[in-house]
Amino acid sequence: DGGITQSPKYLFRKEGQNVTLSCEQNLNHDAMYWYRQDPGQGLRLIYYSQIVNDFQKGDIAEGYSVSREKKESFPLTVTSAQKNPTAFYLCASRSLGDSYEQYFGPGTRLTVT
Amino acid sequence: AQSVSQHNHHVILSEAASLELGCNYSYGGTVNLFWYVQYPGQHLQLLLKYFSGDPLVKGIKGFEAEFIKSKFSFNLRKPSVQWSDTAEYFCAVSTSRSGNTPLVFGKGTRLSVIA
């Protein structure tokens, strides 16, 4: 069954702790993306990667870090430097061929108290 | 940088009413346009997309959208909504033919359909 998996679905952390959100895809897509969704804000791009071992900052990269060691995996770390980490995080992937459609995972809801 | 505006934050309609959700983008070059939908508790999924050709595109579940280049618009329409259309709708734009620029999303429009 092809798709994007994100784990866990819900995550709770104390303020000051780093936390890593998992994103795995078996669609053989080249590009992967992390978005943050807040009520009334839509989806805002955090980081993206078009090839293994390379990634670019999105619009709101401060306080986040990523890695792309494997084509199928793009984990996101929310660091203690992120001022408002509580949010819904969405991972997406896309083939860089002729489709352009981004496929989304189910998301991880992170709550930091 | 390109941006996407969705003018309606929350739309409430009765079943069988017609729907039109506005979407405008700010980019003067070639664009690829998308509408995504997020049903309660479900993944974001693609409703329809426009790359080129006929500016009136049809998507799933009876939705359609019209690309009007002169107005930088890509409004979503459905002639008769159902309760099951209750969801959040996002317009998105990509400005690269090769597909190597990320999608830029609007802030979304929440649609509530009441019986």
PDB file of C-alpha atoms in Angstrom:
ATOM      1  CA  ASP A   1       0.000   0.000   0.000  1.00  0.00           C
ATOM      2  CA  GLY A   2       1.789   3.117  -1.218  1.00  0.00           C
ATOM      3  CA  GLY A   3       1.729   6.355   0.651  1.00  0.00           C
ATOM      4  CA  ILE A   4       3.191   8.596   3.275  1.00  0.00           C
ATOM      5  CA  THR A   5       3.308   7.662   6.924  1.00  0.00           C
ATOM      6  CA  GLN A   6       3.834  10.058   9.778  1.00  0.00           C
ATOM      7  CA  SER A   7       4.315   8.968  13.320  1.00  0.00           C
ATOM      8  CA  PRO A   8       3.155   9.420  15.915  1.00  0.00           C
ATOM      9  CA  LYS A   9      -0.303  10.873  15.322  1.00  0.00           C
ATOM     10  CA  TYR A  10      -0.213  12.795  18.622  1.00  0.00           C
ATOM     11  CA  LEU A  11       2.912  13.933  20.430  1.00  0.00           C
ATOM     12  CA  PHE A  12       3.267  15.699  23.746  1.00  0.00           C
ATOM     13  CA  ARG A  13       6.454  17.347  24.970  1.00  0.00           C
ATOM     14  CA  LYS A  14       7.604  19.647  27.704  1.00  0.00           C
ATOM     15  CA  GLU A  15       8.904  23.062  26.801  1.00  0.00           C
ATOM     16  CA  GLY A  16      12.671  23.085  26.264  1.00  0.00           C
ATOM     17  CA  GLN A  17      12.861  19.602  24.770  1.00  0.00           C
ATOM     18  CA  ASN A  18      13.729  18.836  21.186  1.00  0.00           C
ATOM     19  CA  VAL A  19      11.361  16.454  19.423  1.00  0.00           C
ATOM     20  CA  THR A  20      11.659  14.623  16.094  1.00  0.00           C
ATOM     21  CA  LEU A  21       8.696  13.919  13.855  1.00  0.00           C
ATOM     22  CA  SER A  22       8.933  11.020  11.455  1.00  0.00           C
ATOM     23  CA  CYS A  23       7.946  11.030   7.771  1.00  0.00           C
ATOM     24  CA  GLU A  24       8.397   8.037   5.472  1.00  0.00           C
ATOM     25  CA  GLN A  25       7.192   7.567   1.898  1.00  0.00           C
ATOM     26  CA  ASN A  26       7.232   4.526  -0.373  1.00  0.00           C
ATOM     27  CA  LEU A  27       6.118   6.360  -3.495  1.00  0.00           C
ATOM     28  CA  ASN A  28       9.676   6.729  -4.805  1.00  0.00           C
ATOM     29  CA  HIS A  29       9.169  10.483  -4.865  1.00  0.00           C
ATOM     30  CA  ASP A  30      12.177  12.746  -5.238  1.00  0.00           C
ATOM     31  CA  ALA A  31      10.952  15.732  -3.274  1.00  0.00           C
ATOM     32  CA  MET A  32       9.664  15.891   0.265  1.00  0.00           C
ATOM     33  CA  TYR A  33       8.197  18.777   2.245  1.00  0.00           C
ATOM     34  CA  TRP A  34       7.258  19.784   5.742  1.00  0.00           C
ATOM     35  CA  TYR A  35       4.390  22.157   6.379  1.00  0.00           C
ATOM     36  CA  ARG A  36       2.929  23.540   9.535  1.00  0.00           C
ATOM     37  CA  GLN A  37      -0.842  24.049   9.748  1.00  0.00           C
ATOM     38  CA  ASP A  38      -2.356  26.472  12.256  1.00  0.00           C
ATOM     39  CA  PRO A  39      -6.032  27.521  12.378  1.00  0.00           C
ATOM     40  CA  GLY A  40      -6.657  30.352   9.942  1.00  0.00           C
ATOM     41  CA  GLN A  41      -3.056  30.297   8.681  1.00  0.00           C
ATOM     42  CA  GLY A  42      -3.256  27.643   6.013  1.00  0.00           C
ATOM     43  CA  LEU A  43      -0.151  25.566   5.319  1.00  0.00           C
ATOM     44  CA  ARG A  44       3.212  27.238   5.744  1.00  0.00           C
ATOM     45  CA  LEU A  45       6.373  25.663   4.388  1.00  0.00           C
ATOM     46  CA  ILE A  46       9.073  24.802   6.902  1.00  0.00           C
ATOM     47  CA  TYR A  47      11.681  22.886   4.874  1.00  0.00           C
ATOM     48  CA  TYR A  48      11.865  20.930   1.657  1.00  0.00           C
ATOM     49  CA  SER A  49      14.242  18.564  -0.036  1.00  0.00           C
ATOM     50  CA  GLN A  50      14.483  17.625  -3.686  1.00  0.00           C
ATOM     51  CA  ILE A  51      17.341  15.161  -3.438  1.00  0.00           C
ATOM     52  CA  VAL A  52      19.087  13.070  -0.825  1.00  0.00           C
ATOM     53  CA  ASN A  53      21.534  15.006   1.362  1.00  0.00           C
ATOM     54  CA  ASP A  54      20.171  18.354   0.239  1.00  0.00           C
ATOM     55  CA  PHE A  55      17.384  20.555   1.617  1.00  0.00           C
ATOM     56  CA  GLN A  56      16.226  24.169   1.593  1.00  0.00           C
ATOM     57  CA  LYS A  57      14.584  26.434   4.097  1.00  0.00           C
ATOM     58  CA  GLY A  58      10.985  27.357   3.616  1.00  0.00           C
ATOM     59  CA  ASP A  59       9.159  30.415   4.890  1.00  0.00           C
ATOM     60  CA  ILE A  60       9.252  29.518   8.597  1.00  0.00           C
ATOM     61  CA  ALA A  61      12.420  27.441   9.104  1.00  0.00           C
ATOM     62  CA  GLU A  62      13.574  29.110  12.316  1.00  0.00           C
ATOM     63  CA  GLY A  63      13.589  26.679  15.225  1.00  0.00           C
ATOM     64  CA  TYR A  64      13.405  23.598  13.000  1.00  0.00           C
ATOM     65  CA  SER A  65      15.950  21.255  11.456  1.00  0.00           C
ATOM     66  CA  VAL A  66      15.736  18.380   8.957  1.00  0.00           C
ATOM     67  CA  SER A  67      17.845  15.675   7.392  1.00  0.00           C
ATOM     68  CA  ARG A  68      17.519  13.673   4.180  1.00  0.00           C
ATOM     69  CA  GLU A  69      19.849  10.708   4.439  1.00  0.00           C
ATOM     70  CA  LYS A  70      17.530   8.390   2.526  1.00  0.00           C
ATOM     71  CA  LYS A  71      15.156   9.096  -0.342  1.00  0.00           C
ATOM     72  CA  GLU A  72      12.186   7.697   1.538  1.00  0.00           C
ATOM     73  CA  SER A  73      12.719   9.503   4.845  1.00  0.00           C
ATOM     74  CA  PHE A  74      12.606  13.184   5.843  1.00  0.00           C
ATOM     75  CA  PRO A  75      12.464  13.622   9.625  1.00  0.00           C
ATOM     76  CA  LEU A  76      11.759  17.030  11.149  1.00  0.00           C
ATOM     77  CA  THR A  77      13.213  18.128  14.485  1.00  0.00           C
ATOM     78  CA  VAL A  78      11.390  20.812  16.407  1.00  0.00           C
ATOM     79  CA  THR A  79      14.005  22.406  18.598  1.00  0.00           C
ATOM     80  CA  SER A  80      13.633  24.292  21.842  1.00  0.00           C
ATOM     81  CA  ALA A  81      14.354  27.464  19.851  1.00  0.00           C
ATOM     82  CA  GLN A  82      10.973  27.273  18.131  1.00  0.00           C
ATOM     83  CA  LYS A  83       8.838  29.831  19.983  1.00  0.00           C
ATOM     84  CA  ASN A  84       5.408  28.394  19.205  1.00  0.00           C
ATOM     85  CA  PRO A  85       5.871  24.695  18.465  1.00  0.00           C
ATOM     86  CA  THR A  86       2.326  23.543  19.224  1.00  0.00           C
ATOM     87  CA  ALA A  87       0.767  22.876  15.813  1.00  0.00           C
ATOM     88  CA  PHE A  88      -0.306  20.283  13.282  1.00  0.00           C
ATOM     89  CA  TYR A  89       2.625  19.176  11.102  1.00  0.00           C
ATOM     90  CA  LEU A  90       2.109  17.800   7.625  1.00  0.00           C
ATOM     91  CA  CYS A  91       4.636  15.968   5.497  1.00  0.00           C
ATOM     92  CA  ALA A  92       4.235  15.777   1.729  1.00  0.00           C
ATOM     93  CA  SER A  93       6.089  14.333  -1.215  1.00  0.00           C
ATOM     94  CA  ARG A  94       6.079  14.809  -4.947  1.00  0.00           C
ATOM     95  CA  SER A  95       7.603  13.320  -8.012  1.00  0.00           C
ATOM     96  CA  LEU A  96       9.601  15.892  -9.956  1.00  0.00           C
ATOM     97  CA  GLY A  97       8.243  14.525 -13.193  1.00  0.00           C
ATOM     98  CA  ASP A  98       5.203  15.844 -14.946  1.00  0.00           C
ATOM     99  CA  SER A  99       2.522  15.447 -12.304  1.00  0.00           C
ATOM    100  CA  TYR A 100       3.474  18.161  -9.794  1.00  0.00           C
ATOM    101  CA  GLU A 101       0.813  16.915  -7.407  1.00  0.00           C
ATOM    102  CA  GLN A 102       1.907  16.840  -3.788  1.00  0.00           C
ATOM    103  CA  TYR A 103       0.722  13.880  -1.715  1.00  0.00           C
ATOM    104  CA  PHE A 104       0.211  14.397   1.982  1.00  0.00           C
ATOM    105  CA  GLY A 105       0.625  12.257   5.042  1.00  0.00           C
ATOM    106  CA  PRO A 106      -1.938  12.108   7.855  1.00  0.00           C
ATOM    107  CA  GLY A 107      -0.084  14.628  10.002  1.00  0.00           C
ATOM    108  CA  THR A 108       1.280  14.775  13.546  1.00  0.00           C
ATOM    109  CA  ARG A 109      -0.317  16.974  16.152  1.00  0.00           C
ATOM    110  CA  LEU A 110       2.395  18.274  18.482  1.00  0.00           C
ATOM    111  CA  THR A 111       1.506  19.807  21.820  1.00  0.00           C
ATOM    112  CA  VAL A 112       4.204  21.469  23.871  1.00  0.00           C
ATOM    113  CA  THR A 113       3.424  22.569  27.424  1.00  0.00           C
TER     114      THR A 113
ATOM    115  CA  ALA B   1       7.409  35.966  -3.571  1.00  0.00           C
ATOM    116  CA  GLN B   2       4.172  34.560  -4.825  1.00  0.00           C
ATOM    117  CA  SER B   3       1.153  34.494  -2.564  1.00  0.00           C
ATOM    118  CA  VAL B   4      -2.331  33.010  -2.643  1.00  0.00           C
ATOM    119  CA  SER B   5      -5.424  34.736  -1.279  1.00  0.00           C
ATOM    120  CA  GLN B   6      -8.608  32.990  -0.302  1.00  0.00           C
ATOM    121  CA  HIS B   7     -11.155  35.627   0.487  1.00  0.00           C
ATOM    122  CA  ASN B   8     -13.644  33.607   2.480  1.00  0.00           C
ATOM    123  CA  HIS B   9     -12.545  32.278   5.824  1.00  0.00           C
ATOM    124  CA  HIS B  10     -15.758  30.427   6.629  1.00  0.00           C
ATOM    125  CA  VAL B  11     -18.704  29.735   4.338  1.00  0.00           C
ATOM    126  CA  ILE B  12     -21.992  28.286   5.553  1.00  0.00           C
ATOM    127  CA  LEU B  13     -24.417  26.869   3.005  1.00  0.00           C
ATOM    128  CA  SER B  14     -27.569  24.821   3.014  1.00  0.00           C
ATOM    129  CA  GLU B  15     -27.618  21.533   1.180  1.00  0.00           C
ATOM    130  CA  ALA B  16     -28.287  21.928  -2.559  1.00  0.00           C
ATOM    131  CA  ALA B  17     -26.997  25.510  -2.592  1.00  0.00           C
ATOM    132  CA  SER B  18     -24.369  26.456  -5.142  1.00  0.00           C
ATOM    133  CA  LEU B  19     -20.791  27.020  -4.058  1.00  0.00           C
ATOM    134  CA  GLU B  20     -18.086  29.344  -5.255  1.00  0.00           C
ATOM    135  CA  LEU B  21     -14.853  29.784  -3.334  1.00  0.00           C
ATOM    136  CA  GLY B  22     -12.509  32.517  -4.427  1.00  0.00           C
ATOM    137  CA  CYS B  23      -8.782  32.134  -5.000  1.00  0.00           C
ATOM    138  CA  ASN B  24      -6.366  34.751  -6.327  1.00  0.00           C
ATOM    139  CA  TYR B  25      -2.628  34.460  -6.737  1.00  0.00           C
ATOM    140  CA  SER B  26       0.130  36.976  -7.223  1.00  0.00           C
ATOM    141  CA  TYR B  27       2.500  35.861  -9.951  1.00  0.00           C
ATOM    142  CA  GLY B  28       2.757  37.110 -13.484  1.00  0.00           C
ATOM    143  CA  GLY B  29       4.321  34.090 -15.115  1.00  0.00           C
ATOM    144  CA  THR B  30       3.238  30.558 -15.861  1.00  0.00           C
ATOM    145  CA  VAL B  31       1.462  28.864 -12.986  1.00  0.00           C
ATOM    146  CA  ASN B  32       0.163  25.475 -12.034  1.00  0.00           C
ATOM    147  CA  LEU B  33      -2.933  25.695  -9.844  1.00  0.00           C
ATOM    148  CA  PHE B  34      -4.477  23.277  -7.377  1.00  0.00           C
ATOM    149  CA  TRP B  35      -7.386  22.894  -5.039  1.00  0.00           C
ATOM    150  CA  TYR B  36      -6.965  20.551  -2.088  1.00  0.00           C
ATOM    151  CA  VAL B  37      -9.597  19.462   0.407  1.00  0.00           C
ATOM    152  CA  GLN B  38      -9.237  18.350   4.012  1.00  0.00           C
ATOM    153  CA  TYR B  39     -12.246  16.462   5.334  1.00  0.00           C
ATOM    154  CA  PRO B  40     -12.514  16.262   9.131  1.00  0.00           C
ATOM    155  CA  GLY B  41      -9.940  13.800  10.431  1.00  0.00           C
ATOM    156  CA  GLN B  42      -8.632  12.903   6.967  1.00  0.00           C
ATOM    157  CA  HIS B  43      -5.555  13.512   4.825  1.00  0.00           C
ATOM    158  CA  LEU B  44      -5.299  16.554   2.624  1.00  0.00           C
ATOM    159  CA  GLN B  45      -6.255  15.339  -0.846  1.00  0.00           C
ATOM    160  CA  LEU B  46      -6.270  16.788  -4.331  1.00  0.00           C
ATOM    161  CA  LEU B  47      -9.618  17.957  -5.736  1.00  0.00           C
ATOM    162  CA  LEU B  48      -8.400  19.219  -9.095  1.00  0.00           C
ATOM    163  CA  LYS B  49      -5.473  20.846 -10.859  1.00  0.00           C
ATOM    164  CA  TYR B  50      -4.746  23.089 -13.803  1.00  0.00           C
ATOM    165  CA  PHE B  51      -1.530  23.016 -15.841  1.00  0.00           C
ATOM    166  CA  SER B  52      -2.488  24.181 -19.313  1.00  0.00           C
ATOM    167  CA  GLY B  53      -5.193  23.908 -21.940  1.00  0.00           C
ATOM    168  CA  ASP B  54      -8.888  24.241 -21.171  1.00  0.00           C
ATOM    169  CA  PRO B  55      -9.176  26.785 -18.354  1.00  0.00           C
ATOM    170  CA  LEU B  56     -12.249  25.019 -16.981  1.00  0.00           C
ATOM    171  CA  VAL B  57     -11.099  21.942 -15.132  1.00  0.00           C
ATOM    172  CA  LYS B  58     -13.222  19.273 -13.567  1.00  0.00           C
ATOM    173  CA  GLY B  59     -12.260  17.397 -10.450  1.00  0.00           C
ATOM    174  CA  ILE B  60     -13.610  14.751  -8.165  1.00  0.00           C
ATOM    175  CA  LYS B  61     -17.022  14.808  -6.468  1.00  0.00           C
ATOM    176  CA  GLY B  62     -18.570  17.252  -8.937  1.00  0.00           C
ATOM    177  CA  PHE B  63     -16.169  20.130  -8.296  1.00  0.00           C
ATOM    178  CA  GLU B  64     -14.806  22.343 -11.034  1.00  0.00           C
ATOM    179  CA  ALA B  65     -12.591  25.396 -11.205  1.00  0.00           C
ATOM    180  CA  GLU B  66     -11.983  28.073 -13.790  1.00  0.00           C
ATOM    181  CA  PHE B  67      -8.611  29.652 -14.448  1.00  0.00           C
ATOM    182  CA  ILE B  68      -8.971  33.294 -15.498  1.00  0.00           C
ATOM    183  CA  LYS B  69      -5.489  34.504 -16.319  1.00  0.00           C
ATOM    184  CA  SER B  70      -6.449  38.176 -16.627  1.00  0.00           C
ATOM    185  CA  LYS B  71      -7.859  38.118 -13.111  1.00  0.00           C
ATOM    186  CA  PHE B  72      -5.153  35.884 -11.604  1.00  0.00           C
ATOM    187  CA  SER B  73      -7.991  33.766 -10.288  1.00  0.00           C
ATOM    188  CA  PHE B  74      -8.809  30.082  -9.922  1.00  0.00           C
ATOM    189  CA  ASN B  75     -12.216  29.912  -8.258  1.00  0.00           C
ATOM    190  CA  LEU B  76     -13.715  26.618  -7.138  1.00  0.00           C
ATOM    191  CA  ARG B  77     -17.355  25.847  -7.888  1.00  0.00           C
ATOM    192  CA  LYS B  78     -19.950  23.181  -7.280  1.00  0.00           C
ATOM    193  CA  PRO B  79     -23.558  23.538  -8.476  1.00  0.00           C
ATOM    194  CA  SER B  80     -25.163  21.758  -5.527  1.00  0.00           C
ATOM    195  CA  VAL B  81     -23.370  21.027  -2.271  1.00  0.00           C
ATOM    196  CA  GLN B  82     -23.997  18.091   0.016  1.00  0.00           C
ATOM    197  CA  TRP B  83     -23.534  17.711   3.745  1.00  0.00           C
ATOM    198  CA  SER B  84     -20.504  15.510   2.981  1.00  0.00           C
ATOM    199  CA  ASP B  85     -18.744  18.490   1.365  1.00  0.00           C
ATOM    200  CA  THR B  86     -18.192  19.965   4.814  1.00  0.00           C
ATOM    201  CA  ALA B  87     -14.415  20.382   4.912  1.00  0.00           C
ATOM    202  CA  GLU B  88     -11.592  22.865   4.631  1.00  0.00           C
ATOM    203  CA  TYR B  89     -10.538  23.844   1.108  1.00  0.00           C
ATOM    204  CA  PHE B  90      -7.094  25.099   0.146  1.00  0.00           C
ATOM    205  CA  CYS B  91      -5.984  26.756  -3.059  1.00  0.00           C
ATOM    206  CA  ALA B  92      -2.325  26.342  -4.017  1.00  0.00           C
ATOM    207  CA  VAL B  93       0.024  27.525  -6.741  1.00  0.00           C
ATOM    208  CA  SER B  94       3.290  26.298  -8.178  1.00  0.00           C
ATOM    209  CA  THR B  95       5.287  28.557 -10.448  1.00  0.00           C
ATOM    210  CA  SER B  96       7.730  26.112 -11.962  1.00  0.00           C
ATOM    211  CA  ARG B  97       7.176  24.054 -15.096  1.00  0.00           C
ATOM    212  CA  SER B  98       9.679  21.512 -13.840  1.00  0.00           C
ATOM    213  CA  GLY B  99       7.852  21.118 -10.580  1.00  0.00           C
ATOM    214  CA  ASN B 100      10.834  21.973  -8.440  1.00  0.00           C
ATOM    215  CA  THR B 101       9.273  24.791  -6.478  1.00  0.00           C
ATOM    216  CA  PRO B 102       7.076  23.922  -3.508  1.00  0.00           C
ATOM    217  CA  LEU B 103       3.389  24.643  -3.580  1.00  0.00           C
ATOM    218  CA  VAL B 104       2.320  27.882  -1.938  1.00  0.00           C
ATOM    219  CA  PHE B 105      -1.008  27.560  -0.147  1.00  0.00           C
ATOM    220  CA  GLY B 106      -3.743  29.988   0.723  1.00  0.00           C
ATOM    221  CA  LYS B 107      -5.066  30.215   4.256  1.00  0.00           C
ATOM    222  CA  GLY B 108      -7.991  27.964   3.497  1.00  0.00           C
ATOM    223  CA  THR B 109     -11.760  28.294   3.505  1.00  0.00           C
ATOM    224  CA  ARG B 110     -13.852  26.285   5.913  1.00  0.00           C
ATOM    225  CA  LEU B 111     -17.114  25.125   4.359  1.00  0.00           C
ATOM    226  CA  SER B 112     -19.980  24.066   6.580  1.00  0.00           C
ATOM    227  CA  VAL B 113     -22.994  22.525   4.848  1.00  0.00           C
ATOM    228  CA  ILE B 114     -26.159  22.372   6.906  1.00  0.00           C
ATOM    229  CA  ALA B 115     -29.266  20.310   6.281  1.00  0.00           C
TER     230      ALA B 115
END
